[in-house]
PDB file of C-alpha atoms in Angstrom:
ATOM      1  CA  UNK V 962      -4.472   3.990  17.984  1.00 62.00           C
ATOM      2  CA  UNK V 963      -7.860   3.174  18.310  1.00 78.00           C
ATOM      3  CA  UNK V 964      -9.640  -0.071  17.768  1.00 89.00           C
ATOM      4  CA  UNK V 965     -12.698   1.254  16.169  1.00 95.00           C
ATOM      5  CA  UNK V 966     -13.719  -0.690  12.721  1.00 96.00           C
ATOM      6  CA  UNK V 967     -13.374   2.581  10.643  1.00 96.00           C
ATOM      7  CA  UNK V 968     -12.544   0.162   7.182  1.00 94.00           C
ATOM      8  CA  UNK V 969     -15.972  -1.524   7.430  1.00 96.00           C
ATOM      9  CA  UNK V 970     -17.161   2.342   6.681  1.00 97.00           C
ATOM     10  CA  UNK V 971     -15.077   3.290   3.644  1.00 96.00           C
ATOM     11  CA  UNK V 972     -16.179   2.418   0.358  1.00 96.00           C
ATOM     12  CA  UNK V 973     -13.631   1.009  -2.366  1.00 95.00           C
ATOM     13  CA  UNK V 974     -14.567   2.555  -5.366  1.00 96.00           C
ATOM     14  CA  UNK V 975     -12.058   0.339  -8.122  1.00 95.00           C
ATOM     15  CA  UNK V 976     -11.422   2.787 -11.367  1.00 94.00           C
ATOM     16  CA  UNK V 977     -12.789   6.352  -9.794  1.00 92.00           C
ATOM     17  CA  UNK V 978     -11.922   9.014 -10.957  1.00 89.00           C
ATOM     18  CA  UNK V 979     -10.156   7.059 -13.769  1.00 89.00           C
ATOM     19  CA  UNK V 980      -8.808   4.024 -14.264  1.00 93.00           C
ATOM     20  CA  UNK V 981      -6.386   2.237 -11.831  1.00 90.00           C
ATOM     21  CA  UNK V 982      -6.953   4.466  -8.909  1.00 87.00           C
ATOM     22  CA  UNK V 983      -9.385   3.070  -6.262  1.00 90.00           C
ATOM     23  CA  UNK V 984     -11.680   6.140  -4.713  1.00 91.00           C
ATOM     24  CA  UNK V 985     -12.250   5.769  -1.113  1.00 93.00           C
ATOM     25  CA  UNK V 986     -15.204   6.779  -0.125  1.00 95.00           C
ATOM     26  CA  UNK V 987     -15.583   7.926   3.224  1.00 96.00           C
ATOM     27  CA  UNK V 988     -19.133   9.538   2.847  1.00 96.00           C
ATOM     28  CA  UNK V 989     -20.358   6.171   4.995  1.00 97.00           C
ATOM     29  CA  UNK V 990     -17.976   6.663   7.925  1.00 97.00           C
ATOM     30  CA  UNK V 991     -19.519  10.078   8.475  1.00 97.00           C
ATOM     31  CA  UNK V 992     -23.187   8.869   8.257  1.00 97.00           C
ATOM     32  CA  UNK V 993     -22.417   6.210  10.718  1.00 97.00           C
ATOM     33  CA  UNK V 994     -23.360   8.329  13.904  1.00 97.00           C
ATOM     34  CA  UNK V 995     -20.660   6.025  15.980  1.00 97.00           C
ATOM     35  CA  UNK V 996     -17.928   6.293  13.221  1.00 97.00           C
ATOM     36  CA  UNK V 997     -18.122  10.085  12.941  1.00 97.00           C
ATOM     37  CA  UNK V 998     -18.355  10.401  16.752  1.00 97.00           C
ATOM     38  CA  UNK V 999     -15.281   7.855  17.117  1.00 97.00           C
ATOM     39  CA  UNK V1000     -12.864  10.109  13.725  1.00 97.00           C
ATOM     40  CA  UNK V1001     -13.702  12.769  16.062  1.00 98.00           C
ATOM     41  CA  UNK V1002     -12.752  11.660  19.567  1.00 98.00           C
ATOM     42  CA  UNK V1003     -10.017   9.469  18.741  1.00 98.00           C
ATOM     43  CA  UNK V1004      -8.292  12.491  16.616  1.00 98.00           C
ATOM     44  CA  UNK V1005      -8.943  15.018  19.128  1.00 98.00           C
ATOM     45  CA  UNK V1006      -8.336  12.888  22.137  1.00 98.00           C
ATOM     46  CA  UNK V1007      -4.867  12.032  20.676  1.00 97.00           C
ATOM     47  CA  UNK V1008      -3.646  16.140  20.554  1.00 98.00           C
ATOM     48  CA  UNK V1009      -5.631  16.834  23.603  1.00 98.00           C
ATOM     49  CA  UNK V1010      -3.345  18.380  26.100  1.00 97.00           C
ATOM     50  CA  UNK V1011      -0.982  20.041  23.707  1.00 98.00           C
ATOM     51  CA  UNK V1012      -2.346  23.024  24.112  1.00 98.00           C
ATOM     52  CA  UNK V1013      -4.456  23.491  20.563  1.00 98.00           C
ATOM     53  CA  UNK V1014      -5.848  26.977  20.243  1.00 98.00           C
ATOM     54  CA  UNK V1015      -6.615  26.631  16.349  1.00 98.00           C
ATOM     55  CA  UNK V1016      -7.260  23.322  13.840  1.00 98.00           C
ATOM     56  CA  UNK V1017      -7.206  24.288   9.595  1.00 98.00           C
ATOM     57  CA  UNK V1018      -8.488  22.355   7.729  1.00 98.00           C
ATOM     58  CA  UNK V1019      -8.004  22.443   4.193  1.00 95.00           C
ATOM     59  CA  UNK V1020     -10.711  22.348   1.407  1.00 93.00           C
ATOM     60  CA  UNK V1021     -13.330  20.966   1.326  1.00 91.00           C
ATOM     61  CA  UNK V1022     -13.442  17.425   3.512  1.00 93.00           C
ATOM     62  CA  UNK V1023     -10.585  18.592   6.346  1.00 96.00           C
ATOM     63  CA  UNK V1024     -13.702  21.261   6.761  1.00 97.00           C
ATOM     64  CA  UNK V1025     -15.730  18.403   7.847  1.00 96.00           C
ATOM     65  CA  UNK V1026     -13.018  16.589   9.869  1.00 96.00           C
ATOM     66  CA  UNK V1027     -11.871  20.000  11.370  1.00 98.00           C
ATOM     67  CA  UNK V1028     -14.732  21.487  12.718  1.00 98.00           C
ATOM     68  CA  UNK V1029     -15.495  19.024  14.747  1.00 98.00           C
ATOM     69  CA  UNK V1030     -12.042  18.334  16.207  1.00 98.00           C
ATOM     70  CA  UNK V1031     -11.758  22.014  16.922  1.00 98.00           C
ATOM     71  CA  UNK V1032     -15.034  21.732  18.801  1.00 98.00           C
ATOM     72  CA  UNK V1033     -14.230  18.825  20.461  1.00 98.00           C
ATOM     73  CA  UNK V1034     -10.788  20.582  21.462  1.00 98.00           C
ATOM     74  CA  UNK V1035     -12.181  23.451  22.706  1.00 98.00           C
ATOM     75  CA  UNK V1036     -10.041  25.720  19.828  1.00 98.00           C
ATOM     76  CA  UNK V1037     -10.708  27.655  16.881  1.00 98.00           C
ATOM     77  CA  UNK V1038     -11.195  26.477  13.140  1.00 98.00           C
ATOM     78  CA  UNK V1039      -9.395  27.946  10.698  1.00 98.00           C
ATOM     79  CA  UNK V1040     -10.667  27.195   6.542  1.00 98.00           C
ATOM     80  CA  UNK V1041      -7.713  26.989   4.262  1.00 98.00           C
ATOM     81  CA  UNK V1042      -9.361  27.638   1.049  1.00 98.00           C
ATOM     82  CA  UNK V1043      -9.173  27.863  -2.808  1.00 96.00           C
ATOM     83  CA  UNK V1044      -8.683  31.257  -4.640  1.00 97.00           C
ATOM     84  CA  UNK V1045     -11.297  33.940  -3.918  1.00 96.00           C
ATOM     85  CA  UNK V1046     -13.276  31.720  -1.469  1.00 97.00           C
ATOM     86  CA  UNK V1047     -11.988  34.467   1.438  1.00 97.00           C
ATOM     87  CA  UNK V1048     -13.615  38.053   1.544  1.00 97.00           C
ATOM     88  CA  UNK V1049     -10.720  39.824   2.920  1.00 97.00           C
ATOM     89  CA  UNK V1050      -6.809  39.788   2.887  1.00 98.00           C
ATOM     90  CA  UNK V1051      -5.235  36.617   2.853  1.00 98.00           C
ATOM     91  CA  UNK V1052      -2.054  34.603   3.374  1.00 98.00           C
ATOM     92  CA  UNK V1053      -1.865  32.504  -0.127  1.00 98.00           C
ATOM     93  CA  UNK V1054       0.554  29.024  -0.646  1.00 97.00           C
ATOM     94  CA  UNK V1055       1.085  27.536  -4.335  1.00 95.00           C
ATOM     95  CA  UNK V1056       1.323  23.991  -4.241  1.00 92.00           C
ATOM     96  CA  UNK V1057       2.276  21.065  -6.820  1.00 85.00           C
ATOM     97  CA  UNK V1058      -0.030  18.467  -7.789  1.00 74.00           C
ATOM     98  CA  UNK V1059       0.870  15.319  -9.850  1.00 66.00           C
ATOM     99  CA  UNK V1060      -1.444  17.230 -12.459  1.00 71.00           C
ATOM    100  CA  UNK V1061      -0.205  21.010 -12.066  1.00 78.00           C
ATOM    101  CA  UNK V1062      -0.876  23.338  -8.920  1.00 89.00           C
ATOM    102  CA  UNK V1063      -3.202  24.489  -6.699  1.00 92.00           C
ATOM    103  CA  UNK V1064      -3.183  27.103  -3.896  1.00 96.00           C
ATOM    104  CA  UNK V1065      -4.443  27.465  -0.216  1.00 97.00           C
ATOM    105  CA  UNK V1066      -5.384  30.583   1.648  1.00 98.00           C
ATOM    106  CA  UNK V1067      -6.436  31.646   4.868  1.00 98.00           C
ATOM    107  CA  UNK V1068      -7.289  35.067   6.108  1.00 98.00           C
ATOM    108  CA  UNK V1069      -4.704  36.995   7.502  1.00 98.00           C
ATOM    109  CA  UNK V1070      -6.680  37.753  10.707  1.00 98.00           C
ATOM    110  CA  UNK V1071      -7.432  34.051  11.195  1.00 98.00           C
ATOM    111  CA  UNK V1072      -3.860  32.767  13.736  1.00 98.00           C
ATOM    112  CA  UNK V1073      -1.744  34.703  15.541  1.00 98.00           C
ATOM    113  CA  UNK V1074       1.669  33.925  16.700  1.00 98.00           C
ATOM    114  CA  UNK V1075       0.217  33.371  19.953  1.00 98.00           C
ATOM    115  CA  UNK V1076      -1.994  30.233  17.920  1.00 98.00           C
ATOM    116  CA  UNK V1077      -0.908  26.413  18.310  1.00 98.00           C
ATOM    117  CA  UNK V1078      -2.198  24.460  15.249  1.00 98.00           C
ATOM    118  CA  UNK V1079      -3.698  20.984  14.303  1.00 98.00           C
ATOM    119  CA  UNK V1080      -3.607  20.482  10.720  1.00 98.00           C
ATOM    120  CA  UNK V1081      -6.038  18.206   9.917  1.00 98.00           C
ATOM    121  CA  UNK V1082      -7.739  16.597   6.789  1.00 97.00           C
ATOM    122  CA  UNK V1083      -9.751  13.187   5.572  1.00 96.00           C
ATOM    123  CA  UNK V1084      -6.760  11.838   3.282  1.00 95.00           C
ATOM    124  CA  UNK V1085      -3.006  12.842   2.955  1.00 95.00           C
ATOM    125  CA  UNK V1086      -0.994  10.966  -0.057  1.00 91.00           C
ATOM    126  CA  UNK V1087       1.718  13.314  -1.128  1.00 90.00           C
ATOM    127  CA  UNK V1088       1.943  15.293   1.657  1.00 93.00           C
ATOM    128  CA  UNK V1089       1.955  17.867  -0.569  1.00 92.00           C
ATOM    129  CA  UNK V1090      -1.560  20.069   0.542  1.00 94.00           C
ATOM    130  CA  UNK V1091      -0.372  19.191   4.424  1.00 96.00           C
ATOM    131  CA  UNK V1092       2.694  20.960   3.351  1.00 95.00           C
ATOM    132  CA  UNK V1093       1.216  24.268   1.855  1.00 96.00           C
ATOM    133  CA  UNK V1094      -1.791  24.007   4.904  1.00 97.00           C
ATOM    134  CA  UNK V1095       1.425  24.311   6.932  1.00 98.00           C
ATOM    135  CA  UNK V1096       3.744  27.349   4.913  1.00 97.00           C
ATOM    136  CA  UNK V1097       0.079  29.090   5.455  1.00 97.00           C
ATOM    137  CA  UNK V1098       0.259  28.670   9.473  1.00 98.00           C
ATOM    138  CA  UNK V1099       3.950  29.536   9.516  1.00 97.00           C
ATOM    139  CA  UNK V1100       3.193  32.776   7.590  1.00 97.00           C
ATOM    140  CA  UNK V1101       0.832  33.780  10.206  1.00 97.00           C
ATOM    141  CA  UNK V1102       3.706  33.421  12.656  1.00 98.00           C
ATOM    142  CA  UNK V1103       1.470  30.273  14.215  1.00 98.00           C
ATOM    143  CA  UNK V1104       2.993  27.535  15.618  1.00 98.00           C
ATOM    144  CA  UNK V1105       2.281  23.780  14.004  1.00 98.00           C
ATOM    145  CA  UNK V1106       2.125  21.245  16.986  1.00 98.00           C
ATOM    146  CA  UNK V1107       0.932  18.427  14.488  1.00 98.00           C
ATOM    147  CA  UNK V1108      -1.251  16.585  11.607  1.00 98.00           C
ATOM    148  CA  UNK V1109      -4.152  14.595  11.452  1.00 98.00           C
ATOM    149  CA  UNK V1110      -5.625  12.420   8.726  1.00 98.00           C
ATOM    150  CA  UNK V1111      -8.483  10.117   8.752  1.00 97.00           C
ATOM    151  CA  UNK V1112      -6.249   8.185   5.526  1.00 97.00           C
ATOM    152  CA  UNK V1113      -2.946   8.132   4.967  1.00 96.00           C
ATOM    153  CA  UNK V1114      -1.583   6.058   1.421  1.00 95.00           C
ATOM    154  CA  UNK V1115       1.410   5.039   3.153  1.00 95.00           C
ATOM    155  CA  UNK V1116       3.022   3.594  -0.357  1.00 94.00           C
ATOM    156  CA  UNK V1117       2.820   7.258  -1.511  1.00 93.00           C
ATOM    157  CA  UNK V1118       5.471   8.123   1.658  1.00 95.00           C
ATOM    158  CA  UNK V1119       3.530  11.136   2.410  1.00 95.00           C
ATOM    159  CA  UNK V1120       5.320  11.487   6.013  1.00 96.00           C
ATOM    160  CA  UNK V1121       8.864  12.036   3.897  1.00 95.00           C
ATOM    161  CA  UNK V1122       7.056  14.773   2.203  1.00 93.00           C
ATOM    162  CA  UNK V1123       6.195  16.066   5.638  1.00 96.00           C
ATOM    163  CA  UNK V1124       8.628  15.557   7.725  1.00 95.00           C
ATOM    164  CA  UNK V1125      11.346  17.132   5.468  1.00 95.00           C
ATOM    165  CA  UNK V1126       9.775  20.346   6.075  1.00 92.00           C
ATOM    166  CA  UNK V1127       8.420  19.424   9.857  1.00 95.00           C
ATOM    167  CA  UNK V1128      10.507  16.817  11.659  1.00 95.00           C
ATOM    168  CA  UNK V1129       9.572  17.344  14.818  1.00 95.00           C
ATOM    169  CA  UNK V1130       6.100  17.660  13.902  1.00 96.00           C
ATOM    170  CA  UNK V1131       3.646  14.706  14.679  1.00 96.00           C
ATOM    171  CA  UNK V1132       1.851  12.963  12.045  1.00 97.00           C
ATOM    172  CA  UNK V1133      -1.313  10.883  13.183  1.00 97.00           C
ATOM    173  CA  UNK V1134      -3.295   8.929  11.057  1.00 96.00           C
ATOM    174  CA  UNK V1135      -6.670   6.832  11.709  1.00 96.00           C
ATOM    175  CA  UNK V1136      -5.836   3.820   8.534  1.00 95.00           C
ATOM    176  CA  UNK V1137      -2.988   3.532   6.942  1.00 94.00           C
ATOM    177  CA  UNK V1138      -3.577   2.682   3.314  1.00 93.00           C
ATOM    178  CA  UNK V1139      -0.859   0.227   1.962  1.00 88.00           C
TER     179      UNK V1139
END
């Protein structure tokens, strides 16, 4: 784990998006030139080796932490995105929220089974997006080699949620939220 200050970069925001949840914002850790280049290196250096030919990244902010890990990795990036966001066939994965559902999808062309995935995104707190990012690889016939968040709400258990599905699947996370 790396010893880079990433808190002093996130942004409490007490009552956002309603009351009794505290937003954070990580909009400042990606304007800080060192803090975006250190998310970057320290996720990417920690997989590196493992073989990575593809990271997803699931709508919208794992597009900005995955992009740049898949560079940085020397793979592919893979959008998983909301309904009709994809012009041609697509691998889709419901999902529950604490609200209702949602859905992922990726192109069906996008992983092979030959592929060997990071799934990556800025926060995980139910596990429960990580979970449908990862049904989406496994349709493809992709293998999952591991996660990466930027936040992880630890008091949400999140790694239960992921781990009951992937056990012997890494999870790696830059803060741990208590």
């Amino acid at each position: 784990m790396s010893d880079f200050d990433y808190e002093s970069r996130i942004v409490s925001i007490p009552d956002y998006p309603e009351k009794g949840v505290i937003f954070k914002d990580i909009t400042p850790l990606f304007a800080d030139p060192d803090g975006l280049v250190h998310l970057v290196d320290d996720i990417a250096d920690h997989f590196l080796g493992r073989g990575i030919t593809k990271v997803v990244g699931a709508e919208a902010r794992g597009f900005l932490v995955g992009a740049p890990v898949a560079y940085k990795l020397g793979a592919g990036f893979v959008p998983a995105r909301k309904p009709g966001k994809l012009p041609r066939e697509v691998y889709s994965q419901s999902y529950s929220l604490e609200y209702g559902t949602d859905e992922l999808q990726i192109h069906k062309d996008a992983l092979s089974p030959d592929d060997v995935v990071l799934i990556v995104d800025d926060l995980v707190a139910t596990g429960g997006t990580a979970a449908a990012t990862a049904k989406l690889v496994e349709q493809s016939g992709a293998r999952i080699e591991g996660f990466s968040f930027i936040l992880e709400l630890t008091f949400l258990n999140p790694r239960d949620v992921i781990a009951k599905e992937y056990p012997d699947r890494e999870v790696y996370t830059l803060i741990p939220v208590k």
